Structure formats: structure tokens, C-alpha cells
PDB file of C-alpha atoms and ligand atoms in Angstrom:
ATOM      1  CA  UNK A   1      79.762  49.315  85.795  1.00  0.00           C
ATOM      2  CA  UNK A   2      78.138  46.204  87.382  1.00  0.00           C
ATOM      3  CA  UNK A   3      80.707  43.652  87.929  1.00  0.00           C
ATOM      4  CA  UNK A   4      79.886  41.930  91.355  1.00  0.00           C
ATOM      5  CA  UNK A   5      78.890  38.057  91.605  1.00  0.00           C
ATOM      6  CA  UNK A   6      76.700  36.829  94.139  1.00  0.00           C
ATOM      7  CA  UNK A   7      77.394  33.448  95.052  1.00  0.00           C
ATOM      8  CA  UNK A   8      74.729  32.700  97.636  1.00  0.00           C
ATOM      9  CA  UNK A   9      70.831  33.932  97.317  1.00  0.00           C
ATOM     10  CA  UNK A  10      67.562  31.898  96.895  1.00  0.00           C
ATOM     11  CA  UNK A  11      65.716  34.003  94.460  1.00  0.00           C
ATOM     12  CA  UNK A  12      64.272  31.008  92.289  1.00  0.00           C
ATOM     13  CA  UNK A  13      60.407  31.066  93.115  1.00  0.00           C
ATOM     14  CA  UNK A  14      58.705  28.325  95.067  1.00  0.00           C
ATOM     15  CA  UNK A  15      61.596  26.123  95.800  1.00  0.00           C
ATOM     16  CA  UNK A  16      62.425  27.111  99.501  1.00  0.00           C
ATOM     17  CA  UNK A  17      62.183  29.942 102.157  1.00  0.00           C
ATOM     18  CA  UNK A  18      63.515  32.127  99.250  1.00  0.00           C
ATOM     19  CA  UNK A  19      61.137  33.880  96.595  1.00  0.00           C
ATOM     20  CA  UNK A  20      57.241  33.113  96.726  1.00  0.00           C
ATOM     21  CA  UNK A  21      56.225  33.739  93.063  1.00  0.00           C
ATOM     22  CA  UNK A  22      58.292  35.307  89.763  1.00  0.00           C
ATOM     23  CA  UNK A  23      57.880  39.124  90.824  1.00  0.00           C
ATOM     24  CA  UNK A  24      58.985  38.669  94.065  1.00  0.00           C
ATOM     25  CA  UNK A  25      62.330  36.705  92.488  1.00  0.00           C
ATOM     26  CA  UNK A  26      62.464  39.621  89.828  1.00  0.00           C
ATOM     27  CA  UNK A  27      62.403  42.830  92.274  1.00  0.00           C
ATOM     28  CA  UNK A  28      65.137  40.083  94.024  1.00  0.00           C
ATOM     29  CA  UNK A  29      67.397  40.414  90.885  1.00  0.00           C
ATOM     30  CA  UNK A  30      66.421  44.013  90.317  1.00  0.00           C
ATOM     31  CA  UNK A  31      67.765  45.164  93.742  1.00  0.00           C
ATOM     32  CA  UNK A  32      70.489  42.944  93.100  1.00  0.00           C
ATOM     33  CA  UNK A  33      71.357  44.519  89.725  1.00  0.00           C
ATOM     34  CA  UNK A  34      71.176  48.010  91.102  1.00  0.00           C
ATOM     35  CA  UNK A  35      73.480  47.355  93.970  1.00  0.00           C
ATOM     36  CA  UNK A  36      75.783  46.523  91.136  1.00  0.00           C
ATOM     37  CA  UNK A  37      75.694  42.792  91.010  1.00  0.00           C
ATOM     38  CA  UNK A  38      75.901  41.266  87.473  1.00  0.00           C
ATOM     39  CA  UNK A  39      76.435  37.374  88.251  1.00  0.00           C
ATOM     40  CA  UNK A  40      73.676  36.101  90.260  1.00  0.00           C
ATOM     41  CA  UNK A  41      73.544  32.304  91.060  1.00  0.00           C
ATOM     42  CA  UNK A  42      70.534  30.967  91.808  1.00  0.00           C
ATOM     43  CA  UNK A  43      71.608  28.439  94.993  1.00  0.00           C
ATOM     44  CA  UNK A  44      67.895  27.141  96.436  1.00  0.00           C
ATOM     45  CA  UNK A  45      68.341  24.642  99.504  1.00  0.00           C
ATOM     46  CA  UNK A  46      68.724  21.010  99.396  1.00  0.00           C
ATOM     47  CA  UNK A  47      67.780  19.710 102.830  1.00  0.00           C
ATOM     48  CA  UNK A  48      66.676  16.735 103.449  1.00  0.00           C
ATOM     49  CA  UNK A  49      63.079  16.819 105.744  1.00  0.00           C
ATOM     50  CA  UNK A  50      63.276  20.369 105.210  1.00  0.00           C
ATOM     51  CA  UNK A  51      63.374  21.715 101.666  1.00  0.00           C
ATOM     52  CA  UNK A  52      64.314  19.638  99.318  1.00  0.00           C
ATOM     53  CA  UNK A  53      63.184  20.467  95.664  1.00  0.00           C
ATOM     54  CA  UNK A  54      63.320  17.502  92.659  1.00  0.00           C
ATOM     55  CA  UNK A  55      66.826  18.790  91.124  1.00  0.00           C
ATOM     56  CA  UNK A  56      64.686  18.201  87.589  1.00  0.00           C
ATOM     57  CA  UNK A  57      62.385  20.442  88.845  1.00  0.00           C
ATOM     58  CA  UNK A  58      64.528  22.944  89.929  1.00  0.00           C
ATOM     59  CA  UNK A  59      66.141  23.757  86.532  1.00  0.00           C
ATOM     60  CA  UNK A  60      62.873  24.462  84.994  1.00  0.00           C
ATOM     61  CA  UNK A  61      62.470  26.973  87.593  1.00  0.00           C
ATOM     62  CA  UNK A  62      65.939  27.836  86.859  1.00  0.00           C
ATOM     63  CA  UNK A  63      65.206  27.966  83.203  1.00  0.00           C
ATOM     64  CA  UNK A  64      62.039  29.531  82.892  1.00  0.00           C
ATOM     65  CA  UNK A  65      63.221  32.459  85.180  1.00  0.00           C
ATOM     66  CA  UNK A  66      66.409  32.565  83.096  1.00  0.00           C
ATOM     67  CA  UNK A  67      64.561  33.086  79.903  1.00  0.00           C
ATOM     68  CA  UNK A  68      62.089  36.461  81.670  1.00  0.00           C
ATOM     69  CA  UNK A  69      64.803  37.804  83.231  1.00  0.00           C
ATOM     70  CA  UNK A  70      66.998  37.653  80.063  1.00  0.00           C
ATOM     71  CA  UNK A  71      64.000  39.604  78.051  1.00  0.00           C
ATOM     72  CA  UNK A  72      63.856  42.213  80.862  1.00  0.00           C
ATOM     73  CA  UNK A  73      67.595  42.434  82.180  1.00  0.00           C
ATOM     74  CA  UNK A  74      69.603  41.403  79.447  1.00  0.00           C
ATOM     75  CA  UNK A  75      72.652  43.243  81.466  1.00  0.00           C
ATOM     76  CA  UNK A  76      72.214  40.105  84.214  1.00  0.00           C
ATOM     77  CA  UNK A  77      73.629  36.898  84.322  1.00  0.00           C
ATOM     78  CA  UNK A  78      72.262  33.443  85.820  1.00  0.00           C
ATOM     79  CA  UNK A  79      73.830  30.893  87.074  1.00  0.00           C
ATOM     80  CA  UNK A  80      72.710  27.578  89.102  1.00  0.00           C
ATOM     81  CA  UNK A  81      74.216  26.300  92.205  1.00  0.00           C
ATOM     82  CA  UNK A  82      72.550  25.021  95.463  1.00  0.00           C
ATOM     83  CA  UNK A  83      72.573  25.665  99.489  1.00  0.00           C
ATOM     84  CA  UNK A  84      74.000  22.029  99.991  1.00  0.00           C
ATOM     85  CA  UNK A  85      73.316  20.789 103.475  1.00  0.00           C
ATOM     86  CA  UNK A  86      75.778  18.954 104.854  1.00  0.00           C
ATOM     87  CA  UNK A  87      73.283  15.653 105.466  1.00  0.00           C
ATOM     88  CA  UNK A  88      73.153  12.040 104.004  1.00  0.00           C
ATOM     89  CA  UNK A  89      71.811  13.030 100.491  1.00  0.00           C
ATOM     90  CA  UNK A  90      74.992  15.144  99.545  1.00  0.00           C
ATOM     91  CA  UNK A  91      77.246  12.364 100.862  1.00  0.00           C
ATOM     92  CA  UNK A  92      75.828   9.859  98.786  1.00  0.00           C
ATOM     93  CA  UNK A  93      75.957  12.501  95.890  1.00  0.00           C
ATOM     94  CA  UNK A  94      79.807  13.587  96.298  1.00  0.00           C
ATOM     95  CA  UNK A  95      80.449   9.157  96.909  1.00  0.00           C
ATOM     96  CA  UNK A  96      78.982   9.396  93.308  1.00  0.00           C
ATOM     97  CA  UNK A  97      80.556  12.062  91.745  1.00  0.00           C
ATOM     98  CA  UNK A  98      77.370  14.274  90.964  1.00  0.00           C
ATOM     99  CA  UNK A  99      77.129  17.097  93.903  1.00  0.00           C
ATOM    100  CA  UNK A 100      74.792  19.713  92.565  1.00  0.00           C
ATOM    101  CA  UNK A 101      77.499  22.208  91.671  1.00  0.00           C
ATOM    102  CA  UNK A 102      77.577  25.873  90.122  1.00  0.00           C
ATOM    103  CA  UNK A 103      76.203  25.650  86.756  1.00  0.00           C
ATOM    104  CA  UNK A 104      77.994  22.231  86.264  1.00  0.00           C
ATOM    105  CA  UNK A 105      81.423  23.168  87.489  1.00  0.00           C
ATOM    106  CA  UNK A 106      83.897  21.610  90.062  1.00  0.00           C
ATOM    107  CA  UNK A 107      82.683  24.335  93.288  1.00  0.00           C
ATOM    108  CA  UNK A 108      79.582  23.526  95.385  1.00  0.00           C
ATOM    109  CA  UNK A 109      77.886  25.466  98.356  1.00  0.00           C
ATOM    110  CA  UNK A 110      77.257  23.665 101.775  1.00  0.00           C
ATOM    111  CA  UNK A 111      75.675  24.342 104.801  1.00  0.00           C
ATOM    112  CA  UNK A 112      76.637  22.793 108.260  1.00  0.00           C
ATOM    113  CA  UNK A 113      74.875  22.747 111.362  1.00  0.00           C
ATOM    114  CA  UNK A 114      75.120  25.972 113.560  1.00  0.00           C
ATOM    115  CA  UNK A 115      75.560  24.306 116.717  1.00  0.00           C
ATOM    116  CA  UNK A 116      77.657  20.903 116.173  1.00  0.00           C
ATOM    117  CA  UNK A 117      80.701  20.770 113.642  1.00  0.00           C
ATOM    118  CA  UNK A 118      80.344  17.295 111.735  1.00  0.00           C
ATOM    119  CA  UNK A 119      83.113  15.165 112.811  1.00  0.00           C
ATOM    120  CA  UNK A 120      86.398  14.731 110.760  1.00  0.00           C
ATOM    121  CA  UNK A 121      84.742  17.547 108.791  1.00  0.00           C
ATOM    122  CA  UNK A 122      88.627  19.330 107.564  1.00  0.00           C
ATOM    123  CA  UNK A 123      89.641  15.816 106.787  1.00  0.00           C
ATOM    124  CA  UNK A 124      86.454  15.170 104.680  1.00  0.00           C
ATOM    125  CA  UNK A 125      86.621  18.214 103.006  1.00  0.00           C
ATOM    126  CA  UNK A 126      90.297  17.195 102.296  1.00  0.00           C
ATOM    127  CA  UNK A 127      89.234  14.275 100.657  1.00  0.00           C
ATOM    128  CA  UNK A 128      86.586  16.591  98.184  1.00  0.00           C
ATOM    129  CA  UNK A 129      89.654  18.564  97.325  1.00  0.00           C
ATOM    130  CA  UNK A 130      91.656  15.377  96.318  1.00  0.00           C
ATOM    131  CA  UNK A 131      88.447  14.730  94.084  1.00  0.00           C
ATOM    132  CA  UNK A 132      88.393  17.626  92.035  1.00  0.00           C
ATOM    133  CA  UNK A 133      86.080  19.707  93.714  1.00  0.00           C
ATOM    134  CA  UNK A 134      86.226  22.776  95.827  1.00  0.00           C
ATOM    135  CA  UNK A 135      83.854  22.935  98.675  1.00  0.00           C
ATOM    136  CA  UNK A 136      82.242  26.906  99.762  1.00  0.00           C
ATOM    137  CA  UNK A 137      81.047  27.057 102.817  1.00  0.00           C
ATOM    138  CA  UNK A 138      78.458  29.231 103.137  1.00  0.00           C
ATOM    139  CA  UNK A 139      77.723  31.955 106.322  1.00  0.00           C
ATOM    140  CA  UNK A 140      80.866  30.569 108.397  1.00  0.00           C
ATOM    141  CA  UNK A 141      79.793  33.347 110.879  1.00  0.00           C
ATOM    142  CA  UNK A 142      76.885  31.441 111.818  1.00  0.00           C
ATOM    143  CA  UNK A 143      78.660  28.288 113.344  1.00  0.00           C
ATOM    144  CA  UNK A 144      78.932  28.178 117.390  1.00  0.00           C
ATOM    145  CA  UNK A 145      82.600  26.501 116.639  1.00  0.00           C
ATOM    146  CA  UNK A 146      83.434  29.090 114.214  1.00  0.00           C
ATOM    147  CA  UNK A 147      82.466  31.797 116.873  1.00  0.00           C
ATOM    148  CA  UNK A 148      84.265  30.316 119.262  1.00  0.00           C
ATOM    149  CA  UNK A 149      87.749  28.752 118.464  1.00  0.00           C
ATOM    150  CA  UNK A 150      89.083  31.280 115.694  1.00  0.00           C
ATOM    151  CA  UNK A 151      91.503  28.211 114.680  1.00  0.00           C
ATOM    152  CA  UNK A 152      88.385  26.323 113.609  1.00  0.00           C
ATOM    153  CA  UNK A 153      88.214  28.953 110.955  1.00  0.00           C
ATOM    154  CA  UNK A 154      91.438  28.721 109.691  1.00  0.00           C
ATOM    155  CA  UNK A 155      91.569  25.350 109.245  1.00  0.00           C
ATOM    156  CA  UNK A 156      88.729  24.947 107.585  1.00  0.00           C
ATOM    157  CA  UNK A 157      89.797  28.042 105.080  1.00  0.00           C
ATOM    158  CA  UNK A 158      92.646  25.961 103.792  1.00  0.00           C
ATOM    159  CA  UNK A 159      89.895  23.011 102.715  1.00  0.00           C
ATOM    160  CA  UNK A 160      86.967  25.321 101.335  1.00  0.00           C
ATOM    161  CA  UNK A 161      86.172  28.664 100.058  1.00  0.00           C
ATOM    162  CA  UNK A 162      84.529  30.760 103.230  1.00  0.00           C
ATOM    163  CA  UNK A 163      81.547  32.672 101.954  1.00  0.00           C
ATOM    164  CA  UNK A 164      80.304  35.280 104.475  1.00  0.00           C
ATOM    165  CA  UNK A 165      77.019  37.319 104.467  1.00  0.00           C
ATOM    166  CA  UNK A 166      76.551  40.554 103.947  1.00  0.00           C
ATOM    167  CA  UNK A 167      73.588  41.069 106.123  1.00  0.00           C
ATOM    168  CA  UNK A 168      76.158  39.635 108.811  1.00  0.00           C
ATOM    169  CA  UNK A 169      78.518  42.239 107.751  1.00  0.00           C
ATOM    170  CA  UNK A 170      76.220  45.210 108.153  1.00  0.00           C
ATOM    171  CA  UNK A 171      76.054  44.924 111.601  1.00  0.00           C
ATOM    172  CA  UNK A 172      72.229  44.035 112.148  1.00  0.00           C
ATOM    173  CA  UNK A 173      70.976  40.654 113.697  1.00  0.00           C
ATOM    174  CA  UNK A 174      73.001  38.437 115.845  1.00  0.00           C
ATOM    175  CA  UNK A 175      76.128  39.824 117.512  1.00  0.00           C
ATOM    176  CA  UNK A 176      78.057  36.694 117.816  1.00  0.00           C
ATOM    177  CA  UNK A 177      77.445  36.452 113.657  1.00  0.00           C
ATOM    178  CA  UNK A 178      78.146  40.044 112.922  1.00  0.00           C
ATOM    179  CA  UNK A 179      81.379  39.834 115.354  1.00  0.00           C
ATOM    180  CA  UNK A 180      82.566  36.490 113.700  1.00  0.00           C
ATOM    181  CA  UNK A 181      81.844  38.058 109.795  1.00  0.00           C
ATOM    182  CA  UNK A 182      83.715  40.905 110.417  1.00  0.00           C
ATOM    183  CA  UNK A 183      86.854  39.322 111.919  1.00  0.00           C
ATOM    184  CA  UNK A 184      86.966  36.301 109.134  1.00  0.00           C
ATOM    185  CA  UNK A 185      86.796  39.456 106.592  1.00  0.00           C
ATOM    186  CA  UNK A 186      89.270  41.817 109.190  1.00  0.00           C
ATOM    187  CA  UNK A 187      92.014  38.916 109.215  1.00  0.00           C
ATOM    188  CA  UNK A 188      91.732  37.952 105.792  1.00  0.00           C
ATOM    189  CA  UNK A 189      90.232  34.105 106.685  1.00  0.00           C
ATOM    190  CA  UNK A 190      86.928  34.932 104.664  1.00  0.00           C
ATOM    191  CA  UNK A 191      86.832  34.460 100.566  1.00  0.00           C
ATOM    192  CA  UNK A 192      84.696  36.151  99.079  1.00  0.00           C
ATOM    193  CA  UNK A 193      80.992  37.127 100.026  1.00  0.00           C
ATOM    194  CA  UNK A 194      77.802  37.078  99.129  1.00  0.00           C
ATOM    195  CA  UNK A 195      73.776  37.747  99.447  1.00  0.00           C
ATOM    196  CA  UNK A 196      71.921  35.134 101.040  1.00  0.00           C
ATOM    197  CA  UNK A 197      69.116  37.100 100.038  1.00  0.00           C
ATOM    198  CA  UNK A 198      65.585  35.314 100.689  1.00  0.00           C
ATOM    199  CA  UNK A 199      63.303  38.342 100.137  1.00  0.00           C
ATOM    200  CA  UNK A 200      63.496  41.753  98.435  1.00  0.00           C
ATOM    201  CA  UNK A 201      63.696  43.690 102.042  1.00  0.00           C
ATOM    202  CA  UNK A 202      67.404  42.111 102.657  1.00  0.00           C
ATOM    203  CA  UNK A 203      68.382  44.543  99.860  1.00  0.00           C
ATOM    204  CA  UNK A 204      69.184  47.362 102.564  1.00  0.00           C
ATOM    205  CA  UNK A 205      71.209  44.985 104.681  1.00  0.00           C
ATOM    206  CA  UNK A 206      73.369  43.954 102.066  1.00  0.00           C
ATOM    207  CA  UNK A 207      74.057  47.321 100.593  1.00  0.00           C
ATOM    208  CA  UNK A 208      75.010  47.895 104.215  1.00  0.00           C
ATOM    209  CA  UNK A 209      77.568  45.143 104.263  1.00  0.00           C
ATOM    210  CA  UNK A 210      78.819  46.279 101.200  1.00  0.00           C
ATOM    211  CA  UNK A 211      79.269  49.751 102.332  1.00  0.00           C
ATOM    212  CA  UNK A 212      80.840  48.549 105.544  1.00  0.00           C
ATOM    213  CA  UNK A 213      83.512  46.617 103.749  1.00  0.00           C
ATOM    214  CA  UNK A 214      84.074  49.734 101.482  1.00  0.00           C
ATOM    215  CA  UNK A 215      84.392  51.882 104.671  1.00  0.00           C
ATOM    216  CA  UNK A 216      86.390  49.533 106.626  1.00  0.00           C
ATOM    217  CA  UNK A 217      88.883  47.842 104.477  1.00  0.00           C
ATOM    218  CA  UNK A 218      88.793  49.838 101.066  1.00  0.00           C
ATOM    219  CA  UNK A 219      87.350  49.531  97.355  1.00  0.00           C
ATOM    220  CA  UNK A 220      90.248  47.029  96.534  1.00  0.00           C
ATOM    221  CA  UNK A 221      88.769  44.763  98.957  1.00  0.00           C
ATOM    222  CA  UNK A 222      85.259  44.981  97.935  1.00  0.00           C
ATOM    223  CA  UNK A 223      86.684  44.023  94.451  1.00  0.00           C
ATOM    224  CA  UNK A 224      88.772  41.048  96.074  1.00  0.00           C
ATOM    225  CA  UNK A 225      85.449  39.646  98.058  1.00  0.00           C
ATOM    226  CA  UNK A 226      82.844  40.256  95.255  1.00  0.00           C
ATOM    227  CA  UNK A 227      84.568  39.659  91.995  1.00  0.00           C
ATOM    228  CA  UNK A 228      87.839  38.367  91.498  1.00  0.00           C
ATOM    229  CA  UNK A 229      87.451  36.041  93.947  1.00  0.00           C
ATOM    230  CA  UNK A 230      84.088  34.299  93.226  1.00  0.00           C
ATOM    231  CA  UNK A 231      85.050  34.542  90.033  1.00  0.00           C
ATOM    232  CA  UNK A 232      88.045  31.927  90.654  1.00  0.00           C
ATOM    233  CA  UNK A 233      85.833  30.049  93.432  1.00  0.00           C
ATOM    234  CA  UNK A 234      83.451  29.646  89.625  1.00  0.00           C
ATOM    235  CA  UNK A 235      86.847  27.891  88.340  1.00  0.00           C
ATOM    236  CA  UNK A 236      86.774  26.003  90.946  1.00  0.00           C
ATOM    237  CA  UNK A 237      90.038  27.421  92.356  1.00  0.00           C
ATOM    238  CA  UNK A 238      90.742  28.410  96.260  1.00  0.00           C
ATOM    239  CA  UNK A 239      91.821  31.722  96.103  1.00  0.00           C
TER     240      UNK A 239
HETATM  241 FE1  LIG B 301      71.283  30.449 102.019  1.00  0.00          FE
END
């Protein structure tokens, strides 16, 4: 029985580099569904100079696709989050209390950049915790510091949830991310993980991830990574 939750995938139509139109966001949540996926959130970027959607605008999206896909996959769940970058915009959002969050809970996705760690970022993230909220970061494989220094990592896992990829996990694309993925998941660093899907032809690489985590570390880890966990990341707990 489907029980997975994806916290990370841009399937909402014409809001980023995600989905184009609605079919290509419903074969998204199809694949999704099939892989055995049952909470999907919906996290579209917010970036400024580079995507960066009219929040009002995105929840009709969210809402329209919410009521078709409830007609045709009744069995699927929606939720709302964002791909946060970390820029100006979401600091003057978390200074006023109001980061877009999932589906209006304490936990919000963020993106850094891949090739310089913000500064004081593990003390600012600190001070989010303090707030209230729990910070995820998304693809931690993906950062050069990350790669590099594995205490960057484990730092930064006692201030946010660390949300891998999948398509990291599967082995295919960059080596440095695939390498970095599967240690954060190999030594326990890495949360939970997710999707990142931005087109229906990611479906085999995150199967593959999936698989690989089965293979590697066991079904009670797959469980761990995909479903309790983002489950209490949704509570807005650090598991
Ligand atoms: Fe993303």
C-alpha cells in the first residue's frame, strides 16, 4: 500500500522549470503514485531574478490541480510547500514571520548556493529553530562545502532537516553529488528524501534511488527516509 511522502518535486504547471501544462503535472503524480508515493507536496521555486511566481497565484495553481487530481486520483494527497532560495526575499519573509511553509505548518524547504555556503548560515538557522520553525534543506549533496568538509554536514543536520535526492541516489549524473547522497544516507546525516522531480522522465531515476536504498541499507530504511520521517519533518519536528 502507498504510504511514501515526497517532500520536494515541482509538478504544479507553469510556475518554474517544473511541469509545462496540467498533463504533464498529472503523468508527474501518476508516476509518482505508482512508485508508491501517496503525499506529494507541491514545492515550486521562489527565486528571486529567476523564478519567482506571485504566492496568490501559486495556490490557484495549487488549487485548481488539487481539485483534477482529486476527481482522478482520489488515493493521492496534495500538499503546498516551496523550493525557498536562500536570497533576500525569504529573509525578509522569516524577519516577518510568514516563510512560505508546507501547507501552513512550522517546516519550510530552502535552497543554498552550490558553490558558496552563506555566512553564519548554522547560526542563522539556529536562530529559525528558536522561532518555531524547522528549516529542510533540500539536495545537501549538491553543495561544494557539503562535498567537501563532511563536518559541514553534520553541523548543519543538527539545525535543519537534510533532504537528499533520489536521482542523486541512483547513481546517475554528477559523481561528487551521487558520492555525497549516498554517504549523508550511509552515515545516517541525511533525513529523509525525496523527488525533485521536474519532468515525468525523472520517474526511472528515482525508482532507482529508491531501489538503491532498498538494496543497500534495507526496507526499514526506506520506511525511515520516505515516511516516518517526512512525516515528523510535516510536524515540524527534527527527527
Ligand atoms: Fe527542487
Amino acid at each position: 500500500m502507498a504510504h511514501y511522502v515526497d517532500l520536494h518535486s515541482h509538478f504544479l504547471p507553469g510556475l518554474d522549470d517544473g511541469a509545462d501544462d496540467f498533463p504533464t503535472c498529472l503523468s508527474m503524480v501518476r508516476a509518482l503514485s505508482e512508485m508508491g508515493f501517496s503525499d506529494l507536496c507541491a514545492t515550486p521555486h521562489q527565486f528571486a531574478g529567476r523564478f519567482q511566481p506571485p504566492l496568490d497565484q501559486v495556490r490557484l495553481t495549487f488549487d485548481q490541480a488539487n481539485r483534477e487530481i482529486a476527481k482522478l486520483m482520489p488515493e493521492v494527497r496534495l500538499l503546498l510547500g516551496a523550493e525557498n532560495y536562500w536570497d533576500d526575499i525569504l529573509a525578509t519573509r522569516l524577519r516577518q514571520g510568514e516563510p512560505p511553509c508546507y501547507d501552513g505548518g512550522k517546516a519550510f524547504l530552502f535552497e543554498i548556493s552550490p558553490v558558496v555556503l552563506p555566512p553564519r548560515l548554522e547560526a542563522a538557522l539556529f536562530d529559525i529553530r528558536v522561532s518555531g520553525r524547522l528549516p529542510v534543506l533540500a539536495h545537501p549533496e549538491r553543495y561544494s562545502a557539503v562535498q567537501r568538509d563532511p563536518a559541514v554536514a553534520e553541523g548543519l543536520s543538527r539545525q535543519a532537516a537534510l533532504l537528499v535526492d533520489l536521482a542523486a541516489l541512483s547513481g546517475t549524473g554528477d559523481r561528487a553529488e551521487v558520492k555525497t547522497a549516498r554517504r549523508l544516507v550511509e552515515e545516517g546525516l541525511a533525513h529523509a528524501a525525496a523527488s525533485d522531480m521536474h519532468a515525468p522522465e525523472d520517474d526511472r531515476s528515482v525508482a532507482a534511488g529508491l531501489a538503491w536504498i532498498d538494496k543497500r541499507l534495507g526496507a526499514e530504511v526506506v520506511t525511515r527516509l520516505l515516511s516516518d520521517n517526512p512525516r515528523r519533518i510535516l510536524m515540524g519536528e527534527l527527527p
